Each structure stands twice: as C-alpha cells, then as structure tokens.
C-alpha cells in the first residue's frame, strides 16, 4: 500500500510507451523488451480515466492531468469535495483541465411506485463490499425515482459538478430483471440527452 502511487505511475508509463509503438521491458536493464501491435487507433493513446479514492489518489490524477472517475458510492457532497481537491491539483500542476469529467451513479428510473419501493428496499438492505461503506441514506449516493425526480437530480449534478459523462451502474441492484434495467436506461437516456 505504501508504494501503490509509484507503482501506478510506473505501470501507466509502461502502458503509454507501449501504446506509442516503442519497445517496453519490465526489467530495469531493458532486457526482454517487446513491442505491442496493433497500436491503438487513438493517438497518442486511448483515453485514460483514473479511479481515485482519497486525497492522495485525487491529487495524483490531477497532477497527471488525467480525468478522475468517482466511485458510485461516494455521497454527493463527497463527490463535490473530491472534485475540488482534483481541480486544485490540476491547477497546481499546471495541467490543462481534462475535457472529460465522468461520474458514476446507481440510477434507477420508473414511474411504478411498487418497483421504486423494491429498489430502494434492496439498496437499503444490501451491503457494499468491505471497506466501501455507503451513507445510510441512499439519496446521498444513488438516484432512484420517477422521471421528475431523476431529471431534477441529474440537473443538480450538472449544475454543481458539471459532468461530461454519466455512467449508470447497477451496483447493489443485481437482483432485478435485465428488462427492468433496460427500460430504466432508455428512460434515463431520454432525460439526459
């Protein structure tokens, strides 16, 4: 754990070198170098988003000028705070502000109150993986409601966080039918487009 920031940057550097078409080696002496083919279509490399938890990771992502992608279990207020830390790190490092500002949320939209109650009940009863506790109030980290509620919440995120991408996740909602989520996603897409 004490060296994970350095390991991340070392691995990222290797990936970026490989994507550029240069030979890469995992050995300090450069032996057993390989060249990756085919090269990515995107140049100089595919877009990179960094999942970051905590101020050190947020600062590192900002210093590297790479977009930060938030965990879907961070509360709205923590998300705003984390973006302040990230934005400050970008500015302090003299980096160009990343054009992507992705957020990930557990979102379920339905105009059927019975389904909404079932989804809320499952979220309240489900336990996140150890070490990834969430706020007890699901409205702090998820968006579950009817069309008007979801539209208002998305507008709030747009105004206060200014995301460029909204990634809808099923985190902790795996018990529900795929068809329900497909319908929900279609309705969400109509709201956010």
PDB file of C-alpha atoms in Angstrom:
ATOM      1  CA  UNK A   1       0.000   0.000   0.000  1.00  0.00           C
ATOM      2  CA  UNK A   2       2.770   2.484   0.763  1.00  0.00           C
ATOM      3  CA  UNK A   3       4.094   2.309  -2.810  1.00  0.00           C
ATOM      4  CA  UNK A   4       0.880   1.948  -4.803  1.00  0.00           C
ATOM      5  CA  UNK A   5       1.042   5.539  -6.146  1.00  0.00           C
ATOM      6  CA  UNK A   6       4.562   4.921  -7.524  1.00  0.00           C
ATOM      7  CA  UNK A   7       3.569   1.513  -8.922  1.00  0.00           C
ATOM      8  CA  UNK A   8       0.559   3.078 -10.638  1.00  0.00           C
ATOM      9  CA  UNK A   9       2.696   5.727 -12.357  1.00  0.00           C
ATOM     10  CA  UNK A  10       5.308   3.134 -13.372  1.00  0.00           C
ATOM     11  CA  UNK A  11       2.623   0.907 -14.921  1.00  0.00           C
ATOM     12  CA  UNK A  12       0.931   3.875 -16.596  1.00  0.00           C
ATOM     13  CA  UNK A  13       4.257   4.934 -18.106  1.00  0.00           C
ATOM     14  CA  UNK A  14       4.837   1.430 -19.456  1.00  0.00           C
ATOM     15  CA  UNK A  15       1.355   1.353 -20.978  1.00  0.00           C
ATOM     16  CA  UNK A  16       1.784   4.753 -22.632  1.00  0.00           C
ATOM     17  CA  UNK A  17       5.196   3.760 -24.002  1.00  0.00           C
ATOM     18  CA  UNK A  18       3.767   0.516 -25.388  1.00  0.00           C
ATOM     19  CA  UNK A  19       0.862   2.357 -26.987  1.00  0.00           C
ATOM     20  CA  UNK A  20       3.310   4.728 -28.701  1.00  0.00           C
ATOM     21  CA  UNK A  21       4.935   1.797 -30.521  1.00  0.00           C
ATOM     22  CA  UNK A  22       8.184   1.911 -28.564  1.00  0.00           C
ATOM     23  CA  UNK A  23       9.589  -1.333 -27.133  1.00  0.00           C
ATOM     24  CA  UNK A  24       8.885  -1.852 -23.428  1.00  0.00           C
ATOM     25  CA  UNK A  25      10.549  -4.017 -20.851  1.00  0.00           C
ATOM     26  CA  UNK A  26       9.557  -4.889 -17.318  1.00  0.00           C
ATOM     27  CA  UNK A  27      13.236  -5.171 -16.379  1.00  0.00           C
ATOM     28  CA  UNK A  28      15.460  -2.290 -15.316  1.00  0.00           C
ATOM     29  CA  UNK A  29      18.195  -3.377 -17.745  1.00  0.00           C
ATOM     30  CA  UNK A  30      15.743  -3.222 -20.656  1.00  0.00           C
ATOM     31  CA  UNK A  31      16.005  -6.925 -21.420  1.00  0.00           C
ATOM     32  CA  UNK A  32      13.157  -8.937 -22.924  1.00  0.00           C
ATOM     33  CA  UNK A  33      11.635  -5.806 -24.459  1.00  0.00           C
ATOM     34  CA  UNK A  34       8.508  -6.265 -26.551  1.00  0.00           C
ATOM     35  CA  UNK A  35       6.625  -4.088 -28.993  1.00  0.00           C
ATOM     36  CA  UNK A  36       2.850  -4.046 -28.844  1.00  0.00           C
ATOM     37  CA  UNK A  37       0.908  -4.470 -32.078  1.00  0.00           C
ATOM     38  CA  UNK A  38      -1.545  -3.404 -33.313  1.00  0.00           C
ATOM     39  CA  UNK A  39      -1.204   0.116 -31.986  1.00  0.00           C
ATOM     40  CA  UNK A  40      -4.293   1.900 -30.699  1.00  0.00           C
ATOM     41  CA  UNK A  41      -6.272   3.959 -33.173  1.00  0.00           C
ATOM     42  CA  UNK A  42      -6.341   6.883 -30.722  1.00  0.00           C
ATOM     43  CA  UNK A  43      -3.097   8.800 -30.591  1.00  0.00           C
ATOM     44  CA  UNK A  44      -1.061   9.301 -28.573  1.00  0.00           C
ATOM     45  CA  UNK A  45      -3.067   6.652 -26.666  1.00  0.00           C
ATOM     46  CA  UNK A  46      -6.615   5.688 -25.719  1.00  0.00           C
ATOM     47  CA  UNK A  47      -8.375   7.967 -23.237  1.00  0.00           C
ATOM     48  CA  UNK A  48      -7.368   7.231 -19.651  1.00  0.00           C
ATOM     49  CA  UNK A  49      -9.648   7.839 -16.685  1.00  0.00           C
ATOM     50  CA  UNK A  50      -8.316   7.249 -13.178  1.00  0.00           C
ATOM     51  CA  UNK A  51     -10.466   5.692 -10.476  1.00  0.00           C
ATOM     52  CA  UNK A  52      -9.337   7.530  -7.374  1.00  0.00           C
ATOM     53  CA  UNK A  53     -10.222   7.094  -3.718  1.00  0.00           C
ATOM     54  CA  UNK A  54      -8.819   9.557  -1.228  1.00  0.00           C
ATOM     55  CA  UNK A  55      -6.833  12.786  -1.420  1.00  0.00           C
ATOM     56  CA  UNK A  56      -3.511  11.227  -2.478  1.00  0.00           C
ATOM     57  CA  UNK A  57      -5.056   9.446  -5.454  1.00  0.00           C
ATOM     58  CA  UNK A  58      -7.107  12.511  -6.410  1.00  0.00           C
ATOM     59  CA  UNK A  59      -4.020  14.707  -6.232  1.00  0.00           C
ATOM     60  CA  UNK A  60      -2.024  12.217  -8.314  1.00  0.00           C
ATOM     61  CA  UNK A  61      -4.708  12.060 -11.019  1.00  0.00           C
ATOM     62  CA  UNK A  62      -4.859  15.858 -11.097  1.00  0.00           C
ATOM     63  CA  UNK A  63      -1.074  16.196 -11.209  1.00  0.00           C
ATOM     64  CA  UNK A  64      -1.003  13.800 -14.167  1.00  0.00           C
ATOM     65  CA  UNK A  65      -3.817  15.715 -15.882  1.00  0.00           C
ATOM     66  CA  UNK A  66      -5.943  12.572 -16.159  1.00  0.00           C
ATOM     67  CA  UNK A  67      -9.703  12.627 -15.616  1.00  0.00           C
ATOM     68  CA  UNK A  68     -10.861  11.304 -12.258  1.00  0.00           C
ATOM     69  CA  UNK A  69     -13.739   8.851 -12.235  1.00  0.00           C
ATOM     70  CA  UNK A  70     -15.562   8.710  -8.946  1.00  0.00           C
ATOM     71  CA  UNK A  71     -16.841   5.671  -7.149  1.00  0.00           C
ATOM     72  CA  UNK A  72     -20.592   5.232  -7.432  1.00  0.00           C
ATOM     73  CA  UNK A  73     -20.874   5.071  -3.648  1.00  0.00           C
ATOM     74  CA  UNK A  74     -19.430   8.479  -2.839  1.00  0.00           C
ATOM     75  CA  UNK A  75     -22.017  10.860  -1.464  1.00  0.00           C
ATOM     76  CA  UNK A  76     -22.919  13.928  -3.487  1.00  0.00           C
ATOM     77  CA  UNK A  77     -21.108  16.194  -1.001  1.00  0.00           C
ATOM     78  CA  UNK A  78     -18.005  13.988  -1.009  1.00  0.00           C
ATOM     79  CA  UNK A  79     -18.050  13.968  -4.797  1.00  0.00           C
ATOM     80  CA  UNK A  80     -18.101  17.790  -4.844  1.00  0.00           C
ATOM     81  CA  UNK A  81     -15.280  17.902  -2.291  1.00  0.00           C
ATOM     82  CA  UNK A  82     -13.216  15.368  -4.232  1.00  0.00           C
ATOM     83  CA  UNK A  83     -13.588  17.376  -7.424  1.00  0.00           C
ATOM     84  CA  UNK A  84     -12.324  20.477  -5.571  1.00  0.00           C
ATOM     85  CA  UNK A  85      -9.219  18.517  -4.487  1.00  0.00           C
ATOM     86  CA  UNK A  86      -8.774  17.181  -8.016  1.00  0.00           C
ATOM     87  CA  UNK A  87      -9.300  20.576  -9.701  1.00  0.00           C
ATOM     88  CA  UNK A  88      -6.807  22.217  -7.334  1.00  0.00           C
ATOM     89  CA  UNK A  89      -4.225  19.521  -8.097  1.00  0.00           C
ATOM     90  CA  UNK A  90      -4.718  20.040 -11.853  1.00  0.00           C
ATOM     91  CA  UNK A  91      -4.204  23.799 -11.446  1.00  0.00           C
ATOM     92  CA  UNK A  92      -1.206  23.462  -9.101  1.00  0.00           C
ATOM     93  CA  UNK A  93       0.496  21.082 -11.539  1.00  0.00           C
ATOM     94  CA  UNK A  94      -0.085  23.495 -14.421  1.00  0.00           C
ATOM     95  CA  UNK A  95      -2.005  20.831 -16.303  1.00  0.00           C
ATOM     96  CA  UNK A  96      -4.727  21.526 -18.816  1.00  0.00           C
ATOM     97  CA  UNK A  97      -8.082  20.765 -17.244  1.00  0.00           C
ATOM     98  CA  UNK A  98      -9.170  17.359 -18.596  1.00  0.00           C
ATOM     99  CA  UNK A  99     -12.026  17.594 -21.076  1.00  0.00           C
ATOM    100  CA  UNK A 100     -13.731  14.525 -19.563  1.00  0.00           C
ATOM    101  CA  UNK A 101     -15.437  14.748 -16.171  1.00  0.00           C
ATOM    102  CA  UNK A 102     -17.095  11.368 -15.657  1.00  0.00           C
ATOM    103  CA  UNK A 103     -19.306  10.401 -12.764  1.00  0.00           C
ATOM    104  CA  UNK A 104     -20.768   7.005 -11.987  1.00  0.00           C
ATOM    105  CA  UNK A 105     -24.055   6.606 -10.142  1.00  0.00           C
ATOM    106  CA  UNK A 106     -26.510   3.847  -9.310  1.00  0.00           C
ATOM    107  CA  UNK A 107     -29.612   5.124 -11.086  1.00  0.00           C
ATOM    108  CA  UNK A 108     -32.997   3.532 -11.459  1.00  0.00           C
ATOM    109  CA  UNK A 109     -35.953   5.301 -13.044  1.00  0.00           C
ATOM    110  CA  UNK A 110     -39.506   4.051 -13.007  1.00  0.00           C
ATOM    111  CA  UNK A 111     -42.924   5.600 -12.768  1.00  0.00           C
ATOM    112  CA  UNK A 112     -44.121   2.447 -10.953  1.00  0.00           C
ATOM    113  CA  UNK A 113     -44.072   3.167  -7.208  1.00  0.00           C
ATOM    114  CA  UNK A 114     -44.054  -0.553  -6.355  1.00  0.00           C
ATOM    115  CA  UNK A 115     -40.833  -1.076  -8.329  1.00  0.00           C
ATOM    116  CA  UNK A 116     -39.269   2.049  -6.846  1.00  0.00           C
ATOM    117  CA  UNK A 117     -40.015   0.853  -3.305  1.00  0.00           C
ATOM    118  CA  UNK A 118     -38.499  -2.558  -4.101  1.00  0.00           C
ATOM    119  CA  UNK A 119     -35.334  -0.980  -5.499  1.00  0.00           C
ATOM    120  CA  UNK A 120     -34.976   1.325  -2.503  1.00  0.00           C
ATOM    121  CA  UNK A 121     -35.548  -1.597  -0.127  1.00  0.00           C
ATOM    122  CA  UNK A 122     -32.845  -3.665  -1.834  1.00  0.00           C
ATOM    123  CA  UNK A 123     -30.375  -0.771  -1.732  1.00  0.00           C
ATOM    124  CA  UNK A 124     -31.077  -0.172   1.954  1.00  0.00           C
ATOM    125  CA  UNK A 125     -30.659  -3.874   2.813  1.00  0.00           C
ATOM    126  CA  UNK A 126     -27.682  -4.694   0.609  1.00  0.00           C
ATOM    127  CA  UNK A 127     -24.199  -4.406   1.995  1.00  0.00           C
ATOM    128  CA  UNK A 128     -21.338  -2.996  -0.062  1.00  0.00           C
ATOM    129  CA  UNK A 129     -18.002  -4.791  -0.220  1.00  0.00           C
ATOM    130  CA  UNK A 130     -15.930  -4.471   2.961  1.00  0.00           C
ATOM    131  CA  UNK A 131     -14.168  -1.130   3.135  1.00  0.00           C
ATOM    132  CA  UNK A 132     -16.629   0.524   0.761  1.00  0.00           C
ATOM    133  CA  UNK A 133     -19.353   1.599   3.150  1.00  0.00           C
ATOM    134  CA  UNK A 134     -22.015   3.967   1.910  1.00  0.00           C
ATOM    135  CA  UNK A 135     -24.141   6.585   3.604  1.00  0.00           C
ATOM    136  CA  UNK A 136     -27.310   5.058   5.071  1.00  0.00           C
ATOM    137  CA  UNK A 137     -29.483   7.480   3.074  1.00  0.00           C
ATOM    138  CA  UNK A 138     -29.453   6.089  -0.481  1.00  0.00           C
ATOM    139  CA  UNK A 139     -30.326   9.512  -1.897  1.00  0.00           C
ATOM    140  CA  UNK A 140     -26.828  10.572  -0.870  1.00  0.00           C
ATOM    141  CA  UNK A 141     -25.185   8.227  -3.416  1.00  0.00           C
ATOM    142  CA  UNK A 142     -27.895   6.851  -5.730  1.00  0.00           C
ATOM    143  CA  UNK A 143     -30.674   8.294  -7.844  1.00  0.00           C
ATOM    144  CA  UNK A 144     -33.857   6.236  -7.578  1.00  0.00           C
ATOM    145  CA  UNK A 145     -37.173   7.750  -8.504  1.00  0.00           C
ATOM    146  CA  UNK A 146     -39.696   8.749 -11.091  1.00  0.00           C
ATOM    147  CA  UNK A 147     -38.962  10.801 -14.211  1.00  0.00           C
ATOM    148  CA  UNK A 148     -39.289  14.179 -12.483  1.00  0.00           C
ATOM    149  CA  UNK A 149     -37.065  13.154  -9.563  1.00  0.00           C
ATOM    150  CA  UNK A 150     -34.318  11.725 -11.792  1.00  0.00           C
ATOM    151  CA  UNK A 151     -34.461  14.772 -14.092  1.00  0.00           C
ATOM    152  CA  UNK A 152     -34.081  17.110 -11.082  1.00  0.00           C
ATOM    153  CA  UNK A 153     -31.196  15.096  -9.635  1.00  0.00           C
ATOM    154  CA  UNK A 154     -29.340  14.951 -12.959  1.00  0.00           C
ATOM    155  CA  UNK A 155     -29.823  18.726 -13.275  1.00  0.00           C
ATOM    156  CA  UNK A 156     -28.347  19.173  -9.789  1.00  0.00           C
ATOM    157  CA  UNK A 157     -25.266  17.114 -10.752  1.00  0.00           C
ATOM    158  CA  UNK A 158     -24.887  19.062 -13.999  1.00  0.00           C
ATOM    159  CA  UNK A 159     -25.091  22.400 -12.195  1.00  0.00           C
ATOM    160  CA  UNK A 160     -22.833  21.636  -9.241  1.00  0.00           C
ATOM    161  CA  UNK A 161     -20.342  19.073 -10.613  1.00  0.00           C
ATOM    162  CA  UNK A 162     -20.535  19.637 -14.386  1.00  0.00           C
ATOM    163  CA  UNK A 163     -20.007  16.046 -15.537  1.00  0.00           C
ATOM    164  CA  UNK A 164     -19.337  15.314 -19.192  1.00  0.00           C
ATOM    165  CA  UNK A 165     -20.236  11.635 -18.819  1.00  0.00           C
ATOM    166  CA  UNK A 166     -22.851   9.928 -16.658  1.00  0.00           C
ATOM    167  CA  UNK A 167     -22.182   6.236 -16.189  1.00  0.00           C
ATOM    168  CA  UNK A 168     -25.228   4.388 -14.890  1.00  0.00           C
ATOM    169  CA  UNK A 169     -24.310   1.369 -12.789  1.00  0.00           C
ATOM    170  CA  UNK A 170     -26.317  -1.484 -11.319  1.00  0.00           C
ATOM    171  CA  UNK A 171     -24.164  -1.609  -8.216  1.00  0.00           C
ATOM    172  CA  UNK A 172     -26.039  -3.472  -5.485  1.00  0.00           C
ATOM    173  CA  UNK A 173     -29.097  -3.951  -7.703  1.00  0.00           C
ATOM    174  CA  UNK A 174     -28.281  -7.282  -9.315  1.00  0.00           C
ATOM    175  CA  UNK A 175     -31.489  -8.984  -8.132  1.00  0.00           C
ATOM    176  CA  UNK A 176     -33.660  -7.103 -10.592  1.00  0.00           C
ATOM    177  CA  UNK A 177     -34.582  -8.246 -14.085  1.00  0.00           C
ATOM    178  CA  UNK A 178     -32.458  -7.085 -17.014  1.00  0.00           C
ATOM    179  CA  UNK A 179     -35.595  -5.940 -18.805  1.00  0.00           C
ATOM    180  CA  UNK A 180     -36.408  -3.568 -15.931  1.00  0.00           C
ATOM    181  CA  UNK A 181     -32.955  -2.023 -16.196  1.00  0.00           C
ATOM    182  CA  UNK A 182     -33.137  -1.764 -19.958  1.00  0.00           C
ATOM    183  CA  UNK A 183     -36.411   0.137 -19.644  1.00  0.00           C
ATOM    184  CA  UNK A 184     -34.907   2.313 -16.921  1.00  0.00           C
ATOM    185  CA  UNK A 185     -31.795   3.047 -19.019  1.00  0.00           C
ATOM    186  CA  UNK A 186     -33.911   4.011 -22.016  1.00  0.00           C
ATOM    187  CA  UNK A 187     -35.875   6.465 -19.865  1.00  0.00           C
ATOM    188  CA  UNK A 188     -32.666   7.853 -18.325  1.00  0.00           C
ATOM    189  CA  UNK A 189     -31.142   8.321 -21.787  1.00  0.00           C
ATOM    190  CA  UNK A 190     -34.167  10.356 -22.841  1.00  0.00           C
ATOM    191  CA  UNK A 191     -33.807  12.587 -19.781  1.00  0.00           C
ATOM    192  CA  UNK A 192     -30.066  13.252 -20.036  1.00  0.00           C
ATOM    193  CA  UNK A 193     -29.810  13.679 -23.803  1.00  0.00           C
TER     194      UNK A 193
END
